[in-house]
Amino acid sequence: MIETISGISALYIFLLAAFAGYEVIAKVPVILHTPLMSGSNFIHGIVLVGAMIALGHAETTTEQVIGFFAVLLAAMNAVGGYVVTERMLEMFKSSKEKKND
Amino acid sequence: MTSLIEVVYFVAVALFILGLKRMSSPRHAREGIVWAGVGMVAATVATFFVPNLENFGLMIAAILIGSGIAFVSGKRVAMTDMPQMIALYNGMGGGAAAAIAAVELFKLSGHEVTATHTGITVHLAVLGAVIGTISFSGSLIAFAKLQGWLRKAIRFPNQQIFNMVVFAGTVGSGVYLAFVGADISMILIFFILALAFGVLVTIPIGGADMPVVISLFNALTGLAVAFEGFVLNNAAMIIAGTVVGAAGTLLTQLMAKAMNRPISNVLFGSFGVTGASSEEEVEGSMKPIEASDAAVMMAFAEKVIIIPGYGMAVAQAQHKIWEMSKQLIENGVDVKFAIHPVAGRMPGHMNVLLAEAGVPYDRIFDLDEINEDFNTTDVALVIGANDVVNPVARSNPESPIYGMPILNADYAKNVIVIKRGQGAGFSGIENALFYGDNTRMLYGDGQEMASQLIQGIKEL
């Protein structure tokens, strides 16, 4: 089994990650807000990892069915989030880059 | 093997944070999402090697089906529909987090309590389940609203009291699960109440406020993922989820501020109720102009600022407007685009739409960057925007939009407004700008008028 994260270190992780998230976003210009929301939406697609573990440990049929939906939904979150974010960001170009096209 | 998996998770999380960081500048933004994508693929592959997993067939099937649906829909969706698509994918994530909690709770109901399922983790599983489920059903309602499937804001008497009761029921059944024990009927009651609360809290909110709500649900899904990460003892989920939770909360605040709508008002109030005095008279009259005259005005100007609103996107006029701008630039006119934070359907949406039309981002300016420039501008061209250029927001404390930061289009020497007809805007508030002495109205469809302007400039 993976090493257990104990109570207080979990709190530290939580605190530091929250600061990291806050700081990273604080410097983003308004023009990127929509792609950014979409990008952060993609990042919580990491729930896929958890869904896979939950399904992997499922024993009864009920657990398997719910686990299946967890993985299905999580995969949609991750893949959909990536595709739309990439599409949006791909379009942002400066005048210089336009000329090189 | 497990330590290798841990290393992969660590790298994935680092890539997520660096990727988000890269997105803070348009020049590197695309690399940012690619980095995060690499991290996601690595973490997913590594998870297949977690010891003692079963049901690989189901797992692969679910991943393939989910990915396939999302890939096709994500590639097909029009840029104008992007906000509701984000809402939909976000809802999926919330649902996944809730489903993980459901699996854990069902395990508890059927088995002896094991060492990994004691104390704090159960509480966190339930907490994550509440948040994830609300985000799931709420996001689906947000999607339906923006997609136009659910047009009206649904309100009924004593709605807030009713919502409170449902919320109390959700919390109560959650507390029971966390402290007394998980039994199947209580698990079902708990999830049904949480689903209902997500729906109830979202249905009374109007379409204009939806971006704030979507952003809030995005943050909530992040939190739910983090809590389920604690339950599964998975650092990647904890960190990525928390980062999104914090970032999403800040983003929600920024959006609410840009729209001049405190989050509490978005969730518990409404425009129609608070803004009773939208009836006030505006003096003067609207003065029409022909496209050819407007074209002359702009072609001989030194500085033109274009203010696009969602109406432009609805008319699909952004490509024509950029074509016109290129002509003006060739004529030596300094053309800039001014974007209000709430232009489009969510902050930054208009930038995406302009980028799609080919407008380079160095010609696009935020409200703070450009508002000083209007004093020295010859022509401000307003297309499809209304409330965001209404000077009433500066001058009339009675107005529901009073205090909202606006683009000072009225300070320009001349203002040309392209507008379908004479009616009031999205919020139903009369726009004093349209009655200004220096304002001329160009009535017609955005795309059609842009074509006529292009024609007019060509003929000079």
XYZ file of C-alpha atoms in Angstrom:
561
model
C 0.000 0.000 0.000
C 1.081 3.542 -0.657
C 2.521 5.318 2.345
C -0.127 6.905 4.493
C -0.228 10.659 4.695
C -0.683 11.480 8.360
C -3.120 14.098 9.647
C -0.857 17.061 10.211
C 1.244 16.635 7.081
C -1.993 16.368 5.124
C -2.948 19.750 6.540
C 0.408 21.187 5.494
C -0.066 19.836 1.986
C -3.540 21.358 1.889
C -2.301 24.746 3.072
C 0.668 24.964 0.727
C -1.300 23.730 -2.267
C -3.958 26.348 -1.576
C -1.310 29.078 -1.535
C 0.215 27.734 -4.726
C -3.150 27.800 -6.478
C -3.882 31.306 -5.282
C -0.473 32.676 -6.307
C -0.451 31.041 -9.714
C -3.814 32.518 -10.638
C -3.191 35.946 -9.142
C -0.942 36.912 -12.027
C -3.130 35.763 -14.887
C -4.415 38.548 -17.150
C -8.173 38.875 -17.685
C -7.823 37.930 -21.336
C -6.931 34.406 -20.279
C -9.644 33.930 -17.664
C -11.882 31.688 -19.727
C -9.093 29.382 -20.958
C -7.712 29.394 -17.454
C -10.978 28.317 -15.885
C -11.085 25.622 -18.503
C -7.471 24.692 -17.754
C -8.080 24.400 -14.021
C -11.196 22.407 -14.881
C -8.914 20.028 -16.781
C -6.537 19.733 -13.836
C -9.194 18.474 -11.450
C -9.627 15.757 -14.052
C -6.958 14.053 -11.913
C -10.048 12.654 -10.207
C -9.667 9.996 -12.910
C -6.819 8.478 -10.909
C -9.045 8.199 -7.852
C -11.931 6.832 -9.886
C -9.667 4.120 -11.296
C -8.535 3.157 -7.818
C -12.131 3.111 -6.543
C -13.240 0.909 -9.432
C -10.127 -1.235 -9.039
C -11.079 -1.977 -5.448
C -14.799 -2.458 -6.150
C -16.128 -5.848 -5.108
C -19.925 -5.969 -5.296
C -21.870 -5.261 -8.472
C -23.197 -2.011 -7.029
C -19.681 -0.824 -6.327
C -18.568 -1.833 -9.800
C -21.435 0.047 -11.460
C -20.783 3.216 -9.474
C -17.049 2.834 -10.005
C -17.601 2.449 -13.725
C -19.535 5.715 -13.809
C -16.863 7.402 -11.718
C -14.204 6.481 -14.283
C -16.479 7.382 -17.189
C -17.285 10.833 -15.797
C -13.696 11.477 -14.761
C -12.388 10.552 -18.209
C -14.879 12.994 -19.752
C -13.720 15.708 -17.372
C -10.050 15.162 -18.193
C -10.283 14.669 -21.954
C -12.982 17.277 -22.563
C -11.194 19.803 -20.399
C -7.971 19.268 -22.294
C -9.484 19.450 -25.756
C -11.395 22.707 -25.236
C -8.550 24.412 -23.367
C -6.042 23.478 -26.042
C -8.390 24.701 -28.766
C -8.807 28.067 -27.082
C -5.155 28.642 -26.263
C -4.012 27.555 -29.698
C -5.763 30.599 -31.140
C -3.940 33.218 -29.096
C -1.322 34.752 -31.334
C 0.483 38.089 -31.472
C 0.864 40.241 -34.605
C 4.397 38.915 -35.135
C 3.365 35.286 -34.982
C 0.576 36.046 -37.447
C 3.039 37.369 -39.993
C 5.157 34.230 -39.693
C 2.193 32.017 -40.490
C 6.773 -0.259 -7.850
C 4.707 1.841 -5.480
C 7.546 4.309 -4.968
C 7.856 4.662 -8.746
C 4.130 5.409 -8.939
C 4.599 8.009 -6.209
C 7.385 9.619 -8.245
C 5.176 9.758 -11.327
C 2.394 11.399 -9.295
C 4.896 13.897 -7.952
C 6.062 14.810 -11.447
C 2.452 15.036 -12.641
C 1.541 17.454 -9.865
C 4.617 19.570 -10.596
C 3.591 19.668 -14.266
C 0.054 20.748 -13.305
C 1.285 23.679 -11.255
C 3.924 24.707 -13.784
C 1.351 24.323 -16.534
C -1.106 26.620 -14.759
C 1.745 29.060 -14.246
C 2.616 28.958 -17.945
C -0.965 29.865 -18.768
C -0.441 33.256 -17.171
C 0.935 34.668 -20.409
C -0.625 34.236 -23.839
C 2.793 33.505 -25.321
C 3.356 30.376 -23.282
C -0.239 29.498 -22.502
C -0.503 26.658 -24.982
C 2.654 25.012 -23.678
C 1.070 25.213 -20.238
C -1.887 23.027 -21.117
C 0.355 20.591 -22.986
C 2.570 20.190 -19.905
C -0.446 19.579 -17.727
C -1.701 17.088 -20.304
C 1.565 15.142 -20.190
C 1.247 15.027 -16.406
C -2.303 13.686 -16.661
C -1.378 10.920 -19.085
C 1.593 9.898 -16.936
C -0.522 9.808 -13.757
C -3.231 7.775 -15.490
C -0.792 5.219 -16.887
C 0.958 4.908 -13.528
C -2.368 4.208 -11.815
C -2.783 0.993 -13.814
C 0.208 -0.343 -11.868
C -1.195 0.372 -8.405
C -1.093 -3.009 -6.604
C -4.213 -5.109 -5.935
C -6.437 -3.416 -8.501
C -9.080 -5.410 -10.345
C -11.808 -4.753 -12.911
C -9.339 -3.619 -15.581
C -11.783 -4.482 -18.350
C -14.450 -2.173 -16.947
C -11.816 0.474 -16.293
C -10.494 0.541 -19.843
C -14.005 0.452 -21.300
C -15.077 3.423 -19.161
C -11.967 5.404 -20.080
C -12.392 4.720 -23.789
C -16.107 5.572 -23.838
C -15.706 8.707 -21.693
C -12.683 9.941 -23.625
C -14.356 9.286 -26.954
C -17.509 11.228 -26.112
C -15.563 14.110 -24.590
C -13.026 14.260 -27.417
C -15.657 14.487 -30.136
C -17.868 16.962 -28.274
C -14.871 19.086 -27.280
C -13.603 19.286 -30.845
C -17.018 20.130 -32.243
C -18.285 22.748 -29.816
C -18.450 26.290 -31.201
C -16.342 28.926 -29.476
C -19.490 30.842 -28.523
C -20.745 27.773 -26.637
C -17.524 27.280 -24.700
C -18.847 28.444 -21.277
C -21.553 25.777 -21.074
C -19.138 23.114 -22.299
C -16.760 23.982 -19.463
C -19.716 23.744 -17.087
C -20.574 20.305 -18.429
C -17.052 18.867 -18.124
C -16.777 20.395 -14.680
C -19.996 18.699 -13.645
C -18.563 15.379 -14.800
C -15.585 15.878 -12.486
C -17.850 16.679 -9.549
C -19.930 13.608 -10.320
C -16.809 11.452 -10.441
C -15.674 12.703 -7.034
C -19.134 11.998 -5.616
C -19.151 8.529 -7.165
C -15.787 7.715 -5.567
C -17.288 8.664 -2.211
C -20.332 6.523 -2.973
C -18.144 3.488 -3.644
C -16.324 4.043 -0.356
C -19.585 4.460 1.550
C -21.080 1.311 0.032
C -17.936 -0.553 1.051
C -18.495 0.677 4.587
C -22.117 -0.416 4.593
C -21.290 -3.955 3.538
C -18.090 -4.716 5.396
C -16.427 -4.497 8.719
C -14.828 -1.142 9.298
C -11.176 -1.457 8.274
C -8.176 0.523 9.349
C -8.212 2.711 6.237
C -11.860 3.591 6.697
C -11.974 5.061 10.125
C -12.448 8.424 11.703
C -11.494 11.436 9.698
C -11.452 9.772 6.279
C -15.153 8.936 6.475
C -15.968 12.524 7.346
C -13.887 13.736 4.429
C -15.509 11.214 2.096
C -18.936 12.540 3.055
C -17.806 16.159 2.764
C -16.344 15.507 -0.680
C -19.534 13.711 -1.644
C -21.740 16.677 -0.697
C -19.591 19.169 -2.570
C -19.064 16.962 -5.594
C -22.746 16.093 -5.923
C -23.883 19.716 -5.664
C -21.280 20.673 -8.251
C -22.504 17.846 -10.499
C -26.219 18.625 -10.546
C -25.632 22.393 -10.368
C -23.262 22.330 -13.329
C -25.750 20.338 -15.392
C -28.399 22.993 -14.701
C -25.892 25.723 -15.606
C -25.199 23.893 -18.852
C -28.918 23.587 -19.637
C -29.428 27.291 -18.965
C -26.606 28.532 -21.155
C -27.502 26.055 -23.867
C -30.983 27.590 -23.917
C -32.790 24.453 -22.745
C -33.872 26.159 -19.554
C -34.638 29.722 -20.404
C -36.284 31.228 -17.364
C -34.954 31.756 -13.906
C -37.265 29.548 -11.843
C -38.520 31.105 -8.638
C -41.287 30.123 -6.270
C -42.532 31.425 -2.913
C -40.408 30.622 0.127
C -37.763 29.242 -2.194
C -34.893 30.088 0.070
C -36.541 28.529 3.083
C -37.238 25.403 1.044
C -33.612 25.324 -0.123
C -32.461 25.697 3.454
C -34.586 22.734 4.506
C -33.150 20.580 1.720
C -29.648 21.690 2.651
C -30.263 20.909 6.307
C -31.514 17.471 5.269
C -28.373 16.909 3.199
C -26.127 17.925 6.069
C -28.166 15.863 8.540
C -27.992 12.666 6.486
C -24.300 13.343 5.843
C -23.627 13.709 9.551
C -25.500 10.461 10.158
C -23.318 8.669 7.588
C -20.139 10.131 9.030
C -20.817 9.573 12.707
C -23.469 6.903 13.137
C -22.725 4.589 10.265
C -23.410 3.976 6.617
C -26.547 2.099 5.715
C -27.801 1.855 2.187
C -31.100 3.697 2.548
C -29.354 6.611 4.262
C -26.705 6.728 1.515
C -29.464 6.994 -1.086
C -31.343 9.704 0.831
C -28.098 11.615 1.246
C -27.234 11.621 -2.464
C -30.775 12.421 -3.593
C -30.947 15.412 -1.250
C -27.517 16.652 -2.350
C -28.479 16.324 -6.024
C -31.715 18.201 -5.364
C -29.899 20.968 -3.530
C -27.504 21.480 -6.462
C -30.482 21.861 -8.778
C -32.453 24.101 -6.407
C -29.595 26.481 -5.777
C -28.899 26.943 -9.497
C -32.373 27.246 -11.063
C -33.191 30.746 -9.744
C -29.951 32.236 -11.079
C -30.149 34.202 -14.323
C -28.025 33.540 -17.393
C -25.933 36.686 -16.911
C -24.674 35.502 -13.537
C -23.961 31.970 -14.721
C -20.207 32.462 -15.344
C -19.686 33.257 -11.668
C -21.653 30.183 -10.702
C -19.745 27.933 -13.115
C -16.487 29.244 -11.724
C -17.721 28.565 -8.205
C -18.684 24.994 -9.107
C -15.264 24.595 -10.700
C -13.630 25.531 -7.408
C -16.004 23.214 -5.532
C -15.167 20.267 -7.765
C -11.500 20.930 -7.058
C -12.204 20.778 -3.332
C -14.276 17.610 -3.668
C -11.416 15.975 -5.566
C -8.988 17.039 -2.841
C -11.198 15.528 -0.107
C -11.561 12.249 -1.990
C -7.791 12.380 -2.405
C -7.468 12.347 1.379
C -9.819 9.370 1.524
C -7.831 7.424 -1.067
C -4.554 8.634 0.384
C -3.548 10.019 -3.000
C -1.270 13.058 -2.893
C -1.745 13.907 -6.571
C -5.480 14.315 -6.065
C -5.049 16.264 -2.844
C -2.638 18.781 -4.333
C -4.203 19.182 -7.762
C -7.673 19.420 -6.230
C -6.622 21.985 -3.656
C -4.766 24.072 -6.223
C -7.905 24.193 -8.367
C -10.059 24.880 -5.320
C -7.957 27.894 -4.357
C -7.444 29.127 -7.911
C -11.126 28.693 -8.696
C -12.165 30.610 -5.591
C -9.930 33.524 -6.552
C -11.183 33.406 -10.132
C -14.775 33.452 -8.889
C -14.032 36.529 -6.802
C -12.352 38.279 -9.745
C -15.312 37.553 -11.980
C -17.873 38.662 -9.428
C -15.905 41.863 -8.917
C -15.663 42.506 -12.648
C -19.428 42.119 -12.914
C -20.033 44.250 -9.852
C -22.108 41.429 -8.372
C -21.151 40.234 -4.905
C -21.192 36.434 -4.820
C -23.894 36.464 -2.160
C -26.118 38.512 -4.492
C -25.534 36.086 -7.320
C -26.558 33.158 -5.167
C -29.361 34.704 -3.146
C -30.528 37.805 -5.000
C -31.526 38.816 -8.472
C -31.281 41.809 -10.774
C -35.004 42.212 -11.191
C -35.733 42.455 -7.498
C -32.991 44.839 -6.435
C -33.017 47.123 -9.478
C -36.480 48.597 -9.276
C -35.617 52.002 -10.711
C -34.631 51.087 -14.246
C -37.486 53.208 -15.551
C -35.726 56.542 -15.357
C -35.881 58.896 -18.339
C -32.875 59.650 -20.478
C -32.826 63.030 -22.158
C -32.080 63.634 -25.831
C -32.639 61.446 -28.837
C -30.855 58.722 -30.736
C -29.281 59.992 -33.948
C -28.903 57.495 -36.788
C -26.014 57.379 -39.269
C -25.431 55.639 -42.612
C -22.707 52.996 -42.954
C -20.916 55.004 -45.669
C -20.646 58.065 -43.406
C -19.457 55.927 -40.524
C -16.822 54.395 -42.814
C -15.515 57.858 -43.768
C -15.405 58.853 -40.119
C -13.235 55.893 -39.196
C -11.017 55.888 -42.279
C -9.933 59.464 -41.600
C -9.519 58.995 -37.886
C -6.162 58.677 -36.201
C -7.294 56.420 -33.410
C -10.206 54.009 -33.383
C -11.192 51.815 -30.459
C -13.584 48.960 -31.111
C -15.735 47.776 -28.206
C -17.208 44.363 -28.946
C -19.953 42.758 -26.896
C -21.667 39.415 -26.931
C -24.101 40.749 -29.556
C -21.211 40.781 -32.015
C -20.545 37.116 -31.381
C -24.225 36.280 -31.751
C -24.227 38.022 -35.146
C -20.962 36.178 -35.982
C -19.543 39.560 -37.009
C -16.067 39.175 -35.479
C -14.405 38.036 -38.729
C -15.866 40.978 -40.671
C -14.923 43.405 -37.935
C -11.316 42.201 -38.044
C -11.315 42.453 -41.853
C -12.513 46.045 -41.502
C -9.869 46.725 -38.859
C -7.129 45.440 -41.164
C -8.275 47.895 -43.848
C -8.192 50.720 -41.345
C -4.716 49.673 -40.200
C -3.549 49.734 -43.828
C -4.898 53.283 -44.035
C -2.672 54.189 -41.103
C -5.369 54.218 -38.444
C -4.402 53.059 -34.962
C -6.989 50.371 -34.184
C -7.414 48.831 -30.751
C -9.950 46.512 -29.205
C -11.276 47.289 -25.741
C -12.624 44.361 -23.762
C -14.800 44.772 -20.735
C -14.249 42.026 -18.163
C -17.764 40.728 -18.682
C -17.893 41.064 -22.457
C -18.943 37.713 -23.810
C -20.367 35.176 -21.484
C -17.548 35.002 -19.006
C -14.395 37.008 -18.393
C -11.971 36.348 -21.210
C -14.579 34.768 -23.474
C -14.525 37.734 -25.864
C -10.767 37.401 -26.178
C -11.231 33.819 -27.263
C -13.822 34.851 -29.846
C -11.579 37.618 -31.215
C -8.606 35.258 -31.269
C -10.701 32.832 -33.295
C -11.387 35.610 -35.812
C -7.630 36.218 -36.062
C -7.225 39.388 -34.002
C -3.693 39.381 -32.520
C -3.727 39.694 -28.745
C -1.428 42.718 -28.726
C -4.282 44.773 -30.199
C -6.657 43.729 -27.440
C -6.753 45.716 -24.206
C -8.390 45.367 -20.811
C -10.574 47.999 -19.273
C -7.794 49.243 -16.974
C -5.277 49.434 -19.780
C -7.406 51.373 -22.229
C -9.833 53.561 -20.322
C -7.377 56.491 -20.290
C -7.114 56.314 -24.070
C -10.709 57.230 -24.842
C -10.007 60.939 -24.235
C -7.645 60.961 -27.200
C -9.673 58.655 -29.419
C -11.412 59.895 -32.565
C -13.934 57.121 -32.967
C -15.206 54.528 -30.493
C -17.065 51.800 -32.360
C -19.478 49.900 -30.123
C -20.778 46.656 -31.565
C -23.129 44.383 -29.673
C -22.176 45.874 -26.310
C -24.596 47.840 -24.159
C -24.490 47.888 -20.375
C -20.676 47.862 -20.283
C -20.566 51.307 -21.955
C -23.519 52.840 -20.138
C -22.335 56.049 -18.416
C -25.256 55.703 -15.992
C -23.021 53.281 -14.092
C -20.836 56.293 -13.251
C -23.462 58.955 -12.776
C -26.716 57.567 -11.410
C -26.584 55.979 -7.938
C -30.184 54.811 -8.416
C -29.296 52.544 -11.312
C -28.917 48.812 -10.697
C -25.605 48.866 -12.561
C -24.283 51.878 -10.616
C -20.700 51.290 -9.552
C -19.926 48.718 -12.219
C -16.674 49.674 -13.948
C -17.452 50.669 -17.540
C -15.516 51.451 -20.691
C -15.565 55.234 -21.078
C -16.651 55.194 -24.706
C -18.559 58.449 -24.171
C -15.241 60.291 -23.668
C -14.240 59.635 -27.280
C -14.731 62.446 -29.818
C -17.219 60.356 -31.752
C -19.104 57.219 -30.875
C -20.659 54.873 -33.406
C -22.984 52.207 -32.070
C -23.946 49.247 -34.230
C -27.230 47.944 -32.909
C -30.101 45.841 -34.160
C -32.917 48.119 -33.034
C -33.817 50.726 -30.466
C -34.588 48.429 -27.522
C -32.833 48.403 -24.161
C -30.029 45.961 -23.389
C -29.688 42.602 -21.696
C -30.498 44.044 -18.278
C -33.340 46.197 -19.580
C -31.639 49.445 -18.567
C -31.730 52.462 -20.896
C -28.278 53.392 -22.155
C -27.456 57.092 -21.819
C -24.544 56.676 -24.226
C -26.941 56.133 -27.121
C -28.483 59.557 -26.494
C -25.172 61.429 -26.295
C -24.456 64.406 -28.582
C -21.360 62.714 -29.991
C -23.105 59.370 -30.575
C -24.439 58.087 -33.868
C -26.485 54.918 -34.185
C -25.863 52.503 -37.047
C -28.953 50.299 -37.069
C -28.731 46.795 -38.479
C -27.348 43.305 -38.155
C -23.743 43.318 -36.938
C -22.329 41.242 -39.747
C -24.263 43.107 -42.451
C -23.185 46.503 -41.095
C -19.553 45.392 -40.844
C -19.685 44.350 -44.520
C -21.116 47.733 -45.444
C -18.369 49.492 -43.480
C -15.730 47.455 -45.316
C -17.377 48.417 -48.610
C -17.450 52.053 -47.545
C -13.771 52.109 -46.650
C -12.838 50.380 -49.927
C -14.655 52.973 -51.975
C -12.677 55.860 -50.536
